[in-house]
Amino acid sequence: MNRDAADQVVQSTGVLAMAYYPEIHADDADYSIGDDVDFVLSDAGELEPADIAALRDLVARTIIDPTNHREALIEYVFGLVPDGGENS
C-alpha cells in the first residue's frame, strides 16, 4: 500500500464513522457496513489476504466505534506502507 492509499483508507473510514449511528439499520433498510468497508478498501491496492481480512475488521470496528479503534486502524494501515509512509 502506498501513502496516498493509506491516507485515503483512514480518511474515508473517518467520514463514514461520522455518518454512522446505531439506528442506521432502522432508518435505512439497505444500509450495509460491508458496503462501507468495500468502499473504503476499493482503492487500497494489492494486499495479502490476511491484510485484507484484518483491514475489513478494523475498518468496520472503527466506523462503529472510532474512539476505541482508530489508533489500531491507523497503526495497521501505515504499517503496510513501506517505511511507514514517513518518507513519502
mmCIF file with all atom_site columns, C-alpha atoms in Angstrom:
data_model
loop_
_atom_site.group_PDB
_atom_site.id
_atom_site.type_symbol
_atom_site.label_atom_id
_atom_site.label_alt_id
_atom_site.label_comp_id
_atom_site.label_asym_id
_atom_site.label_entity_id
_atom_site.label_seq_id
_atom_site.pdbx_PDB_ins_code
_atom_site.Cartn_x
_atom_site.Cartn_y
_atom_site.Cartn_z
_atom_site.occupancy
_atom_site.B_iso_or_equiv
_atom_site.pdbx_formal_charge
_atom_site.auth_seq_id
_atom_site.auth_comp_id
_atom_site.auth_asym_id
_atom_site.auth_atom_id
_atom_site.pdbx_PDB_model_num
ATOM 1  C CA . MET A 1 1  ? 0.000   0.000   0.000  1.00 0.00 ? 1  MET A CA 1
ATOM 2  C CA . ASN A 1 2  ? 1.336   3.444   -0.793 1.00 0.00 ? 2  ASN A CA 1
ATOM 3  C CA . ARG A 1 3  ? 0.996   6.549   1.366  1.00 0.00 ? 3  ARG A CA 1
ATOM 4  C CA . ASP A 1 4  ? -1.840  8.039   -0.701 1.00 0.00 ? 4  ASP A CA 1
ATOM 5  C CA . ALA A 1 5  ? -3.878  4.842   -0.424 1.00 0.00 ? 5  ALA A CA 1
ATOM 6  C CA . ALA A 1 6  ? -3.222  4.680   3.327  1.00 0.00 ? 6  ALA A CA 1
ATOM 7  C CA . ASP A 1 7  ? -4.357  8.280   3.755  1.00 0.00 ? 7  ASP A CA 1
ATOM 8  C CA . GLN A 1 8  ? -7.498  7.532   1.746  1.00 0.00 ? 8  GLN A CA 1
ATOM 9  C CA . VAL A 1 9  ? -8.356  4.473   3.851  1.00 0.00 ? 9  VAL A CA 1
ATOM 10 C CA . VAL A 1 10 ? -8.029  6.443   7.084  1.00 0.00 ? 10 VAL A CA 1
ATOM 11 C CA . GLN A 1 11 ? -9.898  9.498   5.771  1.00 0.00 ? 11 GLN A CA 1
ATOM 12 C CA . SER A 1 12 ? -12.749 7.519   4.219  1.00 0.00 ? 12 SER A CA 1
ATOM 13 C CA . THR A 1 13 ? -13.158 5.498   7.396  1.00 0.00 ? 13 THR A CA 1
ATOM 14 C CA . GLY A 1 14 ? -13.327 8.719   9.403  1.00 0.00 ? 14 GLY A CA 1
ATOM 15 C CA . VAL A 1 15 ? -16.007 10.219  7.183  1.00 0.00 ? 15 VAL A CA 1
ATOM 16 C CA . LEU A 1 16 ? -18.119 7.076   7.388  1.00 0.00 ? 16 LEU A CA 1
ATOM 17 C CA . ALA A 1 17 ? -17.627 6.903   11.164 1.00 0.00 ? 17 ALA A CA 1
ATOM 18 C CA . MET A 1 18 ? -19.043 10.413  11.485 1.00 0.00 ? 18 MET A CA 1
ATOM 19 C CA . ALA A 1 19 ? -22.133 9.389   9.491  1.00 0.00 ? 19 ALA A CA 1
ATOM 20 C CA . TYR A 1 20 ? -22.710 6.102   11.347 1.00 0.00 ? 20 TYR A CA 1
ATOM 21 C CA . TYR A 1 21 ? -25.175 5.777   14.195 1.00 0.00 ? 21 TYR A CA 1
ATOM 22 C CA . PRO A 1 22 ? -26.538 2.613   15.840 1.00 0.00 ? 22 PRO A CA 1
ATOM 23 C CA . GLU A 1 23 ? -30.087 3.040   14.492 1.00 0.00 ? 23 GLU A CA 1
ATOM 24 C CA . ILE A 1 24 ? -28.984 3.448   10.864 1.00 0.00 ? 24 ILE A CA 1
ATOM 25 C CA . HIS A 1 25 ? -30.371 -0.014  10.018 1.00 0.00 ? 25 HIS A CA 1
ATOM 26 C CA . ALA A 1 26 ? -33.846 1.076   11.138 1.00 0.00 ? 26 ALA A CA 1
ATOM 27 C CA . ASP A 1 27 ? -33.665 4.309   9.142  1.00 0.00 ? 27 ASP A CA 1
ATOM 28 C CA . ASP A 1 28 ? -32.093 2.771   6.021  1.00 0.00 ? 28 ASP A CA 1
ATOM 29 C CA . ALA A 1 29 ? -33.044 -0.846  5.392  1.00 0.00 ? 29 ALA A CA 1
ATOM 30 C CA . ASP A 1 30 ? -30.475 -1.065  2.587  1.00 0.00 ? 30 ASP A CA 1
ATOM 31 C CA . TYR A 1 31 ? -27.542 0.004   4.766  1.00 0.00 ? 31 TYR A CA 1
ATOM 32 C CA . SER A 1 32 ? -24.677 -2.468  4.989  1.00 0.00 ? 32 SER A CA 1
ATOM 33 C CA . ILE A 1 33 ? -21.460 -1.947  6.912  1.00 0.00 ? 33 ILE A CA 1
ATOM 34 C CA . GLY A 1 34 ? -19.919 -4.355  4.412  1.00 0.00 ? 34 GLY A CA 1
ATOM 35 C CA . ASP A 1 35 ? -20.692 -1.905  1.610  1.00 0.00 ? 35 ASP A CA 1
ATOM 36 C CA . ASP A 1 36 ? -18.986 0.859   3.582  1.00 0.00 ? 36 ASP A CA 1
ATOM 37 C CA . VAL A 1 37 ? -15.936 -1.347  4.142  1.00 0.00 ? 37 VAL A CA 1
ATOM 38 C CA . ASP A 1 38 ? -15.836 -2.258  0.434  1.00 0.00 ? 38 ASP A CA 1
ATOM 39 C CA . PHE A 1 39 ? -15.908 1.453   -0.423 1.00 0.00 ? 39 PHE A CA 1
ATOM 40 C CA . VAL A 1 40 ? -13.071 2.261   1.980  1.00 0.00 ? 40 VAL A CA 1
ATOM 41 C CA . LEU A 1 41 ? -10.860 -0.536  0.666  1.00 0.00 ? 41 LEU A CA 1
ATOM 42 C CA . SER A 1 42 ? -11.698 -0.110  -3.031 1.00 0.00 ? 42 SER A CA 1
ATOM 43 C CA . ASP A 1 43 ? -8.524  1.877   -3.719 1.00 0.00 ? 43 ASP A CA 1
ATOM 44 C CA . ALA A 1 44 ? -6.247  0.274   -1.130 1.00 0.00 ? 44 ALA A CA 1
ATOM 45 C CA . GLY A 1 45 ? -4.219  -1.533  -3.769 1.00 0.00 ? 45 GLY A CA 1
ATOM 46 C CA . GLU A 1 46 ? -2.979  -5.101  -3.851 1.00 0.00 ? 46 GLU A CA 1
ATOM 47 C CA . LEU A 1 47 ? -2.849  -6.624  -0.387 1.00 0.00 ? 47 LEU A CA 1
ATOM 48 C CA . GLU A 1 48 ? -2.290  -10.059 1.071  1.00 0.00 ? 48 GLU A CA 1
ATOM 49 C CA . PRO A 1 49 ? -5.495  -11.921 2.012  1.00 0.00 ? 49 PRO A CA 1
ATOM 50 C CA . ALA A 1 50 ? -4.586  -11.757 5.718  1.00 0.00 ? 50 ALA A CA 1
ATOM 51 C CA . ASP A 1 51 ? -4.142  -7.976  5.488  1.00 0.00 ? 51 ASP A CA 1
ATOM 52 C CA . ILE A 1 52 ? -7.464  -7.594  3.685  1.00 0.00 ? 52 ILE A CA 1
ATOM 53 C CA . ALA A 1 53 ? -9.221  -9.614  6.392  1.00 0.00 ? 53 ALA A CA 1
ATOM 54 C CA . ALA A 1 54 ? -7.574  -7.603  9.173  1.00 0.00 ? 54 ALA A CA 1
ATOM 55 C CA . LEU A 1 55 ? -8.380  -4.300  7.470  1.00 0.00 ? 55 LEU A CA 1
ATOM 56 C CA . ARG A 1 56 ? -12.010 -5.274  6.862  1.00 0.00 ? 56 ARG A CA 1
ATOM 57 C CA . ASP A 1 57 ? -12.379 -5.982  10.571 1.00 0.00 ? 57 ASP A CA 1
ATOM 58 C CA . LEU A 1 58 ? -10.553 -2.833  11.692 1.00 0.00 ? 58 LEU A CA 1
ATOM 59 C CA . VAL A 1 59 ? -12.399 -0.550  9.262  1.00 0.00 ? 59 VAL A CA 1
ATOM 60 C CA . ALA A 1 60 ? -15.796 -1.919  10.344 1.00 0.00 ? 60 ALA A CA 1
ATOM 61 C CA . ARG A 1 61 ? -14.918 -1.622  14.024 1.00 0.00 ? 61 ARG A CA 1
ATOM 62 C CA . THR A 1 62 ? -13.627 1.925   13.519 1.00 0.00 ? 62 THR A CA 1
ATOM 63 C CA . ILE A 1 63 ? -16.764 3.022   11.673 1.00 0.00 ? 63 ILE A CA 1
ATOM 64 C CA . ILE A 1 64 ? -18.916 1.682   14.513 1.00 0.00 ? 64 ILE A CA 1
ATOM 65 C CA . ASP A 1 65 ? -16.702 2.841   17.403 1.00 0.00 ? 65 ASP A CA 1
ATOM 66 C CA . PRO A 1 66 ? -13.964 5.223   16.268 1.00 0.00 ? 66 PRO A CA 1
ATOM 67 C CA . THR A 1 67 ? -12.861 6.192   19.757 1.00 0.00 ? 67 THR A CA 1
ATOM 68 C CA . ASN A 1 68 ? -11.837 2.649   20.629 1.00 0.00 ? 68 ASN A CA 1
ATOM 69 C CA . HIS A 1 69 ? -10.454 1.522   17.270 1.00 0.00 ? 69 HIS A CA 1
ATOM 70 C CA . ARG A 1 70 ? -8.968  4.413   15.286 1.00 0.00 ? 70 ARG A CA 1
ATOM 71 C CA . GLU A 1 71 ? -5.488  4.077   16.764 1.00 0.00 ? 71 GLU A CA 1
ATOM 72 C CA . ALA A 1 72 ? -5.290  0.378   15.863 1.00 0.00 ? 72 ALA A CA 1
ATOM 73 C CA . LEU A 1 73 ? -6.542  1.128   12.346 1.00 0.00 ? 73 LEU A CA 1
ATOM 74 C CA . ILE A 1 74 ? -4.015  3.902   11.782 1.00 0.00 ? 74 ILE A CA 1
ATOM 75 C CA . GLU A 1 75 ? -1.133  1.787   13.098 1.00 0.00 ? 75 GLU A CA 1
ATOM 76 C CA . TYR A 1 76 ? -2.110  -1.169  10.926 1.00 0.00 ? 76 TYR A CA 1
ATOM 77 C CA . VAL A 1 77 ? -2.699  0.869   7.764  1.00 0.00 ? 77 VAL A CA 1
ATOM 78 C CA . PHE A 1 78 ? 0.547   2.806   7.981  1.00 0.00 ? 78 PHE A CA 1
ATOM 79 C CA . GLY A 1 79 ? 2.357   -0.388  8.939  1.00 0.00 ? 79 GLY A CA 1
ATOM 80 C CA . LEU A 1 80 ? 1.512   -1.618  5.432  1.00 0.00 ? 80 LEU A CA 1
ATOM 81 C CA . VAL A 1 81 ? 3.228   1.387   3.831  1.00 0.00 ? 81 VAL A CA 1
ATOM 82 C CA . PRO A 1 82 ? 6.919   0.862   3.077  1.00 0.00 ? 82 PRO A CA 1
ATOM 83 C CA . ASP A 1 83 ? 8.916   2.786   5.726  1.00 0.00 ? 83 ASP A CA 1
ATOM 84 C CA . GLY A 1 84 ? 5.623   3.571   7.470  1.00 0.00 ? 84 GLY A CA 1
ATOM 85 C CA . GLY A 1 85 ? 4.964   6.315   4.946  1.00 0.00 ? 85 GLY A CA 1
ATOM 86 C CA . GLU A 1 86 ? 7.352   8.659   6.718  1.00 0.00 ? 86 GLU A CA 1
ATOM 87 C CA . ASN A 1 87 ? 9.392   9.498   3.633  1.00 0.00 ? 87 ASN A CA 1
ATOM 88 C CA . SER A 1 88 ? 6.523   9.635   1.156  1.00 0.00 ? 88 SER A CA 1
#
